[in-house]
Tab-separated table of C-alpha atoms in Angstrom:
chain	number	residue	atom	x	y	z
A	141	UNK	CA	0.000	0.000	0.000
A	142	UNK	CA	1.377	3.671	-1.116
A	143	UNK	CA	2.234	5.722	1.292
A	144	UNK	CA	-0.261	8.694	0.364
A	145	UNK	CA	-3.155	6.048	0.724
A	146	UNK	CA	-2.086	5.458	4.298
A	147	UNK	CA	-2.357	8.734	5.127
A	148	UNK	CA	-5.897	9.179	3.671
A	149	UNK	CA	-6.875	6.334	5.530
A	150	UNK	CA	-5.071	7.923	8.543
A	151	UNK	CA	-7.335	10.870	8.248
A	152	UNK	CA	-10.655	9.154	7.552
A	153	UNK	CA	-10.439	6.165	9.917
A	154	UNK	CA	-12.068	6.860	13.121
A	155	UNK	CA	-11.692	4.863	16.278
A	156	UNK	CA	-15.301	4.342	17.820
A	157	UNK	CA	-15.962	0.684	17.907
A	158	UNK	CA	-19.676	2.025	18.987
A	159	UNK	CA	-19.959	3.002	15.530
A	160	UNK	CA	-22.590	0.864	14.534
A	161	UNK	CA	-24.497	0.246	17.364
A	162	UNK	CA	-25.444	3.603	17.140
A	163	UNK	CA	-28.764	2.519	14.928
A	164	UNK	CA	-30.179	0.419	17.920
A	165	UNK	CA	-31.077	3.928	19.265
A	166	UNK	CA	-34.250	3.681	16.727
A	167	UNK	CA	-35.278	0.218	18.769
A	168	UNK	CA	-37.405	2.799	20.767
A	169	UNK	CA	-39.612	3.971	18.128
A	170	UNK	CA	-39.472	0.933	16.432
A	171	UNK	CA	-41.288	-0.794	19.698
A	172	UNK	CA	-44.256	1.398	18.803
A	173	UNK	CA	-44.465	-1.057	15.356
A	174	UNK	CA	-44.341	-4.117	16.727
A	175	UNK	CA	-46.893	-4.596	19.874
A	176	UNK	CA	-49.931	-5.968	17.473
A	177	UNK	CA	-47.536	-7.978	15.412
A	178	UNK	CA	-46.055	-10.065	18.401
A	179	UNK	CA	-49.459	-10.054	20.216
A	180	UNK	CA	-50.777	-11.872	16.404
A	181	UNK	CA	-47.601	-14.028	16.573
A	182	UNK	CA	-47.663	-15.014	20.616
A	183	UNK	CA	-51.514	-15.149	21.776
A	184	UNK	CA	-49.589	-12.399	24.506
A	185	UNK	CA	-51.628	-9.630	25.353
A	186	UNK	CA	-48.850	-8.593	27.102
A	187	UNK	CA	-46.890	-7.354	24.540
A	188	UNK	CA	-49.221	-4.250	23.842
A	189	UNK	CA	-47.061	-3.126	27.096
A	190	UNK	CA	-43.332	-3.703	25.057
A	191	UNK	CA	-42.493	0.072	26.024
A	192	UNK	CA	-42.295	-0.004	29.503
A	193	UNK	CA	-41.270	-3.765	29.863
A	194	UNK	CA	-38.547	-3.009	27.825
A	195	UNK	CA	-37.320	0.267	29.038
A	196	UNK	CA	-38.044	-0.422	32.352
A	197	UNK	CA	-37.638	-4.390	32.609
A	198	UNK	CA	-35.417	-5.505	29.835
A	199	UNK	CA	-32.937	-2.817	29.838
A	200	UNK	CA	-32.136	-2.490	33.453
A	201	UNK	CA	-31.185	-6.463	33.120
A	202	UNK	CA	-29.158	-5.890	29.712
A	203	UNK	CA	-27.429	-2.644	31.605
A	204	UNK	CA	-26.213	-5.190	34.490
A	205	UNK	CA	-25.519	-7.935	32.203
A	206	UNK	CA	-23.222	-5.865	29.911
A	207	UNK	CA	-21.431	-3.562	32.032
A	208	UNK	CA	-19.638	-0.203	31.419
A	209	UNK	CA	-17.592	1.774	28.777
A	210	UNK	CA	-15.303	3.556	29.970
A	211	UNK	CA	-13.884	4.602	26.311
A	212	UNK	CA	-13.240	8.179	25.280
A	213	UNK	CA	-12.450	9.377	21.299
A	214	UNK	CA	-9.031	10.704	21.272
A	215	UNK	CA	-8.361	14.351	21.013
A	216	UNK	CA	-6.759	13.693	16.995
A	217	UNK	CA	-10.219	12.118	16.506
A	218	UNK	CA	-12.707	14.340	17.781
A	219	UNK	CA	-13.111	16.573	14.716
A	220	UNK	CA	-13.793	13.968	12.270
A	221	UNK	CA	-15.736	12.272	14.414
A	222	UNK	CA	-17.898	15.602	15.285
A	223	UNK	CA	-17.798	16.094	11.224
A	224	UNK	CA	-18.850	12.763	10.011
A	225	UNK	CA	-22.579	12.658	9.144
A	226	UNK	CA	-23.091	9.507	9.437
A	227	UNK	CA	-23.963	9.839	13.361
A	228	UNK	CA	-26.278	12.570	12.612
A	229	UNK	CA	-28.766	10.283	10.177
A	230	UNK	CA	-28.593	8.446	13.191
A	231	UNK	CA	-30.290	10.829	14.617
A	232	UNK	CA	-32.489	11.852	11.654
A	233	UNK	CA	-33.411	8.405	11.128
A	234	UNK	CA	-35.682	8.382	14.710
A	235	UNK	CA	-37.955	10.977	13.878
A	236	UNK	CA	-39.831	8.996	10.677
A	237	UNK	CA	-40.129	5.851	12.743
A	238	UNK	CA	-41.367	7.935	15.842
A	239	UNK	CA	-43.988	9.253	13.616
A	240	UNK	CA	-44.926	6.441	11.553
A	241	UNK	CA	-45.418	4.379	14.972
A	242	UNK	CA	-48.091	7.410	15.768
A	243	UNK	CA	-49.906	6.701	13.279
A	244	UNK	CA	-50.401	2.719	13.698
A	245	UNK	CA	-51.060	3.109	17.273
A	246	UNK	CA	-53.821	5.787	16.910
A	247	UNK	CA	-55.251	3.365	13.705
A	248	UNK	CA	-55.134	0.544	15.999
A	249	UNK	CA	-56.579	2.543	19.626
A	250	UNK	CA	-59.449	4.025	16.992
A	251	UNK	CA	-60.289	0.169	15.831
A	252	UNK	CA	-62.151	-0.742	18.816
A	253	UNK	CA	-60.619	-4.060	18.635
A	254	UNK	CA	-58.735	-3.214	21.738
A	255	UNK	CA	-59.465	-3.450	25.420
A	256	UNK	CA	-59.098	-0.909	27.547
A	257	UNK	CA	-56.037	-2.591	29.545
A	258	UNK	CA	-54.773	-3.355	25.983
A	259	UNK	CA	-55.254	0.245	24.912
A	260	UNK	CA	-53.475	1.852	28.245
A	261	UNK	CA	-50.408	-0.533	27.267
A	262	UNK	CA	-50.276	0.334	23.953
A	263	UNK	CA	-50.855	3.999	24.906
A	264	UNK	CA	-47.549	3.676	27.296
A	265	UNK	CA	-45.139	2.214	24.790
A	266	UNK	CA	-46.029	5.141	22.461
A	267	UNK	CA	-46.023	7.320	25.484
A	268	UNK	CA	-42.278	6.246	26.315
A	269	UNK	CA	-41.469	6.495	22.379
A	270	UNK	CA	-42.464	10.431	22.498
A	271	UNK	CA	-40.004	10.592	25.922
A	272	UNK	CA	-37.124	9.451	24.379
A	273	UNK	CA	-38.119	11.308	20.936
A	274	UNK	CA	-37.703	14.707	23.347
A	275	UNK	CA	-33.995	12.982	23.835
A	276	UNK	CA	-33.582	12.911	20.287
A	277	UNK	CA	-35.185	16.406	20.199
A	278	UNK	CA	-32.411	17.653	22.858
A	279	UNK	CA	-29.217	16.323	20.604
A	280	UNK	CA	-30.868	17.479	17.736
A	281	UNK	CA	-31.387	21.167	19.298
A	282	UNK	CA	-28.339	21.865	20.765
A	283	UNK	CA	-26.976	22.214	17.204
A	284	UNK	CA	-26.239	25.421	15.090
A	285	UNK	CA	-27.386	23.993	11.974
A	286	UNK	CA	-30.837	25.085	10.684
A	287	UNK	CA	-32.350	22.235	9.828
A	288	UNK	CA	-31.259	19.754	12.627
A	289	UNK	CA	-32.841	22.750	15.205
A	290	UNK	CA	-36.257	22.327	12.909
A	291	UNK	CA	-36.153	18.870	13.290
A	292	UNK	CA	-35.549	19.576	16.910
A	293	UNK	CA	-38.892	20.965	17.158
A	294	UNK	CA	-40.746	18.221	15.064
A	295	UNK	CA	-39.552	15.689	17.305
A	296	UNK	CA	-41.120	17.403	20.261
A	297	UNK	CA	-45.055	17.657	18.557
A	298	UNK	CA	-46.068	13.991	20.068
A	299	UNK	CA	-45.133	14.823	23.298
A	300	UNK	CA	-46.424	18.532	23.158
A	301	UNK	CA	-43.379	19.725	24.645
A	302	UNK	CA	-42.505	22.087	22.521
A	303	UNK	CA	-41.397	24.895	25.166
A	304	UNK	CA	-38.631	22.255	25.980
A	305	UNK	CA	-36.566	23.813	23.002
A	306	UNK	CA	-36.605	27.113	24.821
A	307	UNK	CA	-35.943	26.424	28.174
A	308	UNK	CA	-33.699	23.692	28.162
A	309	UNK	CA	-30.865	25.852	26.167
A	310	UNK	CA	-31.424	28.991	27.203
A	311	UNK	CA	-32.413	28.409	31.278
A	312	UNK	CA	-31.545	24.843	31.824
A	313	UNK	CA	-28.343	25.508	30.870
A	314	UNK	CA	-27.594	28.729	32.386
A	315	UNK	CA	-29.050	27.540	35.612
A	316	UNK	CA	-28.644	24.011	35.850
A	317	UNK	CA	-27.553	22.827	39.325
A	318	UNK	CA	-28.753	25.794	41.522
A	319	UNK	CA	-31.849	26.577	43.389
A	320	UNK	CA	-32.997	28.919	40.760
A	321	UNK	CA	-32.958	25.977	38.262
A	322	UNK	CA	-36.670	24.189	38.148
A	323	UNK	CA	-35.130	20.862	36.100
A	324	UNK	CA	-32.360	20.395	38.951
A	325	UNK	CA	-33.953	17.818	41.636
A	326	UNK	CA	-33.025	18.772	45.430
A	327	UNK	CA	-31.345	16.895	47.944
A	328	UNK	CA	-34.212	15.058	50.029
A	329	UNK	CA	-36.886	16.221	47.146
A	330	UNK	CA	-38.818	13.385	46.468
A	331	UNK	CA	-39.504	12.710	42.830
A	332	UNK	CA	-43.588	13.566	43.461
A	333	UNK	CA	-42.614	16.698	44.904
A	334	UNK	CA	-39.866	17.139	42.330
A	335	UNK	CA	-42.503	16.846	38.852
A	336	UNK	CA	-45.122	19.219	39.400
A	337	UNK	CA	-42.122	22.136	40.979
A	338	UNK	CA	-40.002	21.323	37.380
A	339	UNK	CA	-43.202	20.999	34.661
A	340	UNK	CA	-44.727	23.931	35.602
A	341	UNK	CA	-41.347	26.250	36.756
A	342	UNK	CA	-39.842	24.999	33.140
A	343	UNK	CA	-42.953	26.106	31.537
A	344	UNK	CA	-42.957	29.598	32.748
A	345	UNK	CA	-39.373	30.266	32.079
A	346	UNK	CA	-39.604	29.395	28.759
A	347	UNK	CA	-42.126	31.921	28.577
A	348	UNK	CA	-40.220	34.903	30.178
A	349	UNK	CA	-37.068	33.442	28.520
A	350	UNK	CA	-39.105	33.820	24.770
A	351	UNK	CA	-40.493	37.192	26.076
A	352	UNK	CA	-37.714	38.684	27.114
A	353	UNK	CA	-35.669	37.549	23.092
A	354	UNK	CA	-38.245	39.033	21.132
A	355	UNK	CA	-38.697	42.253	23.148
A	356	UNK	CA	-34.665	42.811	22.807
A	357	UNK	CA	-35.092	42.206	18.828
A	358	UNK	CA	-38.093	44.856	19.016
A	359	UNK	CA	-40.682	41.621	18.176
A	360	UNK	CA	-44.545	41.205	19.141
A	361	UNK	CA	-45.096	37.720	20.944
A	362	UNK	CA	-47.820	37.005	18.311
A	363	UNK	CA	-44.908	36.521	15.219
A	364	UNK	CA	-43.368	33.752	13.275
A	365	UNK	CA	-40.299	34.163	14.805
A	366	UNK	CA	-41.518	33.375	18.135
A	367	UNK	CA	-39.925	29.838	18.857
A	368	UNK	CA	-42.707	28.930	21.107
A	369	UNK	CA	-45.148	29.336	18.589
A	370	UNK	CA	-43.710	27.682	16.170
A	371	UNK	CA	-42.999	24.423	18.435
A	372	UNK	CA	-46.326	24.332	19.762
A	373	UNK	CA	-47.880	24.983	16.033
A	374	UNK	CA	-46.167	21.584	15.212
A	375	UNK	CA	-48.306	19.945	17.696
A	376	UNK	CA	-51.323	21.648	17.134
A	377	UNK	CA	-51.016	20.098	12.905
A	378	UNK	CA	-49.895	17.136	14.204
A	379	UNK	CA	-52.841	16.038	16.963
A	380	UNK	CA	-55.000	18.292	14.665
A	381	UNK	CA	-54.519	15.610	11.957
A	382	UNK	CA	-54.443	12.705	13.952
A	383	UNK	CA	-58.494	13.541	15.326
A	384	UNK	CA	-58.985	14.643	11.699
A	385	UNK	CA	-58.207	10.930	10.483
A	386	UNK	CA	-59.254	8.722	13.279
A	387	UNK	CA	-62.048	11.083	15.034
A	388	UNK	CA	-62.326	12.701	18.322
A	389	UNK	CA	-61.969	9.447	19.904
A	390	UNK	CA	-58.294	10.118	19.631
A	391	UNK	CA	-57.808	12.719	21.877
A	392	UNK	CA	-57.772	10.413	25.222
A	393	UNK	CA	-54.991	8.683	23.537
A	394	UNK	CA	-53.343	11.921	22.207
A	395	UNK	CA	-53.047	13.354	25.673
A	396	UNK	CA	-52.598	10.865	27.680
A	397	UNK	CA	-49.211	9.490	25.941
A	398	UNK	CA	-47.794	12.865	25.683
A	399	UNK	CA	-48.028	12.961	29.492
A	400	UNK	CA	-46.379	9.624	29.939
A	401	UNK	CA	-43.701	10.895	27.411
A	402	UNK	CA	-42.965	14.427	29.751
A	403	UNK	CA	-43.179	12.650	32.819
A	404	UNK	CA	-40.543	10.156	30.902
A	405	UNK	CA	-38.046	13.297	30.233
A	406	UNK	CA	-38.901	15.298	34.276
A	407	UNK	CA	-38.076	12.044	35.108
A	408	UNK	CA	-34.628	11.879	33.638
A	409	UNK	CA	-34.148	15.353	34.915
A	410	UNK	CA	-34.612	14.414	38.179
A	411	UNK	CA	-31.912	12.359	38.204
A	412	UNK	CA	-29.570	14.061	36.238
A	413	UNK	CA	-29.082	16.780	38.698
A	414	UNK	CA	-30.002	15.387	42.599
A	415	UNK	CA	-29.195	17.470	45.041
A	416	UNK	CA	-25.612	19.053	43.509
A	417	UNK	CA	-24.544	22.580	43.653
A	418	UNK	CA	-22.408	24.448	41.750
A	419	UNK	CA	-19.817	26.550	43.814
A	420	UNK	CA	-19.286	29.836	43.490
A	421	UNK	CA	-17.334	32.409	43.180
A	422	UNK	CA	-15.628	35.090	45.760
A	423	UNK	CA	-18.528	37.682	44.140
A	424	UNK	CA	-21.053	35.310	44.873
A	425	UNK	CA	-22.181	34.373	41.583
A	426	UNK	CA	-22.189	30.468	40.635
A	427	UNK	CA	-19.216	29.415	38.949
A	428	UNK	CA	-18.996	27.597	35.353
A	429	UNK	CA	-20.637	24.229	35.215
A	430	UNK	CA	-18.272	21.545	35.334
A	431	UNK	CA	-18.586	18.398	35.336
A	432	UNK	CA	-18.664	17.835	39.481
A	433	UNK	CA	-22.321	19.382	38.576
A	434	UNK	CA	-23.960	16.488	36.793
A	435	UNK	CA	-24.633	12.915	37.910
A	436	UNK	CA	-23.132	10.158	35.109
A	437	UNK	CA	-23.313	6.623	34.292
A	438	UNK	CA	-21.048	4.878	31.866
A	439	UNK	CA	-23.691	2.145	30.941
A	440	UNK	CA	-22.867	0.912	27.710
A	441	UNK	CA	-26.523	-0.031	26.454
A	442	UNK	CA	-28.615	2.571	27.253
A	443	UNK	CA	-26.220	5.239	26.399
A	444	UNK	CA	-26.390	3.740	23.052
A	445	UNK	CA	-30.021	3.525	23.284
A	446	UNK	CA	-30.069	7.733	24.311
A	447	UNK	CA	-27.362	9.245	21.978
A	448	UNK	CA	-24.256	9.071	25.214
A	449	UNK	CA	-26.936	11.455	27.190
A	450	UNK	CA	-25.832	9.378	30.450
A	451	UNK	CA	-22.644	11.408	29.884
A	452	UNK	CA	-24.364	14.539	31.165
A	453	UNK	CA	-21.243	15.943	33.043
A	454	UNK	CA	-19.460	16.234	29.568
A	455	UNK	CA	-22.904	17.643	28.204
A	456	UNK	CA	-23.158	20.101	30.602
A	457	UNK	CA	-19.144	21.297	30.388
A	458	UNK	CA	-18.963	20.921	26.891
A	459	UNK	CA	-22.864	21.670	25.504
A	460	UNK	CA	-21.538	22.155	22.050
A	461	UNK	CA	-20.159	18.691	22.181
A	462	UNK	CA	-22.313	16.241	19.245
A	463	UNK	CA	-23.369	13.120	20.858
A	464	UNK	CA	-20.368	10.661	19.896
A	465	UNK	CA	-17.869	13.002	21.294
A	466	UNK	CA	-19.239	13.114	24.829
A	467	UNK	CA	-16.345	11.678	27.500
A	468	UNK	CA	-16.375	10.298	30.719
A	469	UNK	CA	-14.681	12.113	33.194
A	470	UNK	CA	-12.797	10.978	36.527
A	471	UNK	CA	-14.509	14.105	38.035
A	472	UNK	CA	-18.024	13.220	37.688
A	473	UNK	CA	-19.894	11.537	40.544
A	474	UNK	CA	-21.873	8.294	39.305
A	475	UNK	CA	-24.638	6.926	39.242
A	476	UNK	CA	-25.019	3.053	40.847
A	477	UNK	CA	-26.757	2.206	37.871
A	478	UNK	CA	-28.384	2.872	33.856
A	479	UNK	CA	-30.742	5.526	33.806
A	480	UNK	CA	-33.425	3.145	32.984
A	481	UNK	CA	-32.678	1.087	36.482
A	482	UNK	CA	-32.523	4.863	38.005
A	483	UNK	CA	-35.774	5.616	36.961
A	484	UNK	CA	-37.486	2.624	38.622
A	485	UNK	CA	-35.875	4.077	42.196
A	486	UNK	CA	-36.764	7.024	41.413
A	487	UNK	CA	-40.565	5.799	41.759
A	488	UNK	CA	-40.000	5.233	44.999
A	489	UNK	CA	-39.002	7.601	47.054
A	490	UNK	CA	-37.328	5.672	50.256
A	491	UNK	CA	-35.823	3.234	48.348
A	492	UNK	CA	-33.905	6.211	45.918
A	493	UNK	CA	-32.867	8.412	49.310
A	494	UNK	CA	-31.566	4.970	50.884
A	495	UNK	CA	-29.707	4.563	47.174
A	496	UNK	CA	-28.629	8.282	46.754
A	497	UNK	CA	-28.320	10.576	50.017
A	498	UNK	CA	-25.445	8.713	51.327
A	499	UNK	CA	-23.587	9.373	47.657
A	500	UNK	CA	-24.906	12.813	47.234
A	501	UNK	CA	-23.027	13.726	50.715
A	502	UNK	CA	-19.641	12.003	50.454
A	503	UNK	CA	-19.325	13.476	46.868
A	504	UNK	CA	-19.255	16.588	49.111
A	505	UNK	CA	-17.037	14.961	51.532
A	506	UNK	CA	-20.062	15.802	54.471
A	507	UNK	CA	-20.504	19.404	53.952
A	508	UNK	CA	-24.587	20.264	53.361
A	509	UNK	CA	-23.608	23.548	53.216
A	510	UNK	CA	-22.378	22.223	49.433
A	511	UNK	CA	-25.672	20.695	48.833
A	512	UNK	CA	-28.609	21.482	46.454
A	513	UNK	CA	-30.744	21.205	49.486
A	514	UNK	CA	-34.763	21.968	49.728
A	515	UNK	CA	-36.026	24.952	51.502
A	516	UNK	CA	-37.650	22.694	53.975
A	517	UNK	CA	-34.603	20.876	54.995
């Protein structure tokens, strides 16, 4: 082999040996496609419930089973690996399959072939598809290009989230791991407590944050360059269609899945953040996040299944980062477990303060006076 074709293969060859397991991050949507099929194949009724059983059953097991990565890219190969497009049709690729699944499940709720236990499992696998489609949404919206912040907001129609856009990058971000911050969870918060506080506290920011853009760029709230608007228009089409093909009957199953899919993401939030401060400085003002401010887990399967987003310490440092860049870091306090494990101890409150207070305080050496802590406490 010449040596001039060993150095183009030097510069193209990348060394990510997640490369392709990157496209199991559509087995999400995909789940939404295959409930009636298995139930025809099996006799099961249980498979109409595939979403949660899977995210909540199959992928805790698969987390334990298959252990960590620990990997990083290399510094040499982090710009062709942030420039090679190949992760971002990854990414592209989600959003058809998200959508397409919408539209069986709302043929097959509107059948009346279903029972009503059969149509509140089917409504929760779609319900955790349009969750994890807001996780496709974030990666997608953190990016400078046009289009991939468009598709950004597409993703977020099913779950009628569309506000997330806003908030997450401009006050998330900006806040994240400090009282004034309604996505970061407090120490001794329980998750209950925790969901109602972050819905409703992201909600309004995004609507002072939007406000307070347009009035700086001399803009009326009622214009097409209001993000808001233009988010929440995408759901209004989309569930607008949906009742306009399969009737009003729709709308229970419309609304109902789009809750399961934001309590999916305030869910995720809660754990992404419990009860960690971010220091300040000597003029009292918070310091930098870094990535001390996020909690991580280096679970090889479901960071595969949610674009690295388990690496939320690099996220947070590095926000600018694309999804197959992200790094562990020595600095980050982690989690015991996947996210998806997480999520089930999250449920219950005793059993997640038994699992995380003790971790929360020695990653602070003691001191509460570091702590995220609740008013009350």
């Amino acid at each position: 082999m010449s040596e001039a074709t060993m150095t183009i293969l030097k510069r193209t060859y990348v060394r990510d040996h997640k490369r392709y397991l990157w496209i199991l991050s559509t087995g999400a949507p995909v789940s939404a496609l295959l409930p009636a099929q298995l139930v025809h194949l099996t006799g099961l009724v249980l498979f109409w419930w595939i979403g949660p059983i899977f995210v909540l059953v199959v992928i805790p097991l698969l987390d334990v089973a298959i252990g960590n990565d620990g990997s990083n890219p290399s510094d040499e190969d982090y710009e062709r690996l942030s420039n090679d497009r190949y992760y971002r049709w990854c990414t592209f690729l989600f959003l058809p399959i998200q959508f397409i699944g919408l539209g069986v499940a709302g043929y097959m709720w509107s059948s009346h072939q279903l029972r009503l236990v059969d149509k509140l499992g089917l409504t929760a696998t779609v319900g955790i598809v349009s969750g994890i489609g807001i996780n496709a949404a974030h990666e997608l919206g953190h990016r400078a290009e046009h289009l991939e912040r468009w598709l950004a907001k597409i993703a977020l129609a099913q779950s009628g989230y569309g506000h997330f856009f806003v908030e997450h990058n401009r006050g998330h971000h900006a806040r994240v791991a400090t009282p004034e911050d309604p996505a970061s969870a407090r120490f001794g918060e329980s998750l209950w407590a925790f969901l109602p506080r972050s819905v409703w506290g992201g909600f309004r920011s995004a609507l002072s944050l939007e406000r307070e853009r347009l009035s700086r760029q001399g803009k009326r709230w009622f214009n097409w360059d209001n993000q808001l608007l233009q988010a929440w228009s995408m759901s209004v089409a989309l569930f607008g269609a949906m009742i306009l093909v399969f009737g009003y009957g729709i709308i229970p199953f419309l609304a109902l899945q789009a809750v399961i899919g934001f309590g999916l993401l305030e869910t995720v939030n809660y754990l992404e953040h419990y009860g960690l401060l971010r220091a300040r400085r000597a003029n009292g003002r918070y310091a930098g996040c870094s990535p001390r401010d996020s909690w991580n887990s280096d679970r090889l399967l479901t960071n595969v299944f949610l674009f690295h987003l388990q690496r939320h310490s690099d996220h947070h440092a590095n926000p600018g980062r694309r999804y197959q860049t992200l790094r562990t870091s020595e600095q980050a306090p982690q989690l015991p477990y996947g996210y998806a494990t997480m999520l089930v101890l999250a449920m219950v409150p005793p059993l997640w303060r038994a699992v995380m207070d003790h971790r929360v305080l020695a990653h602070y050496d003691g001191d509460t006076s570091l702590v995220n802590m609740g008013p009350r406490k």
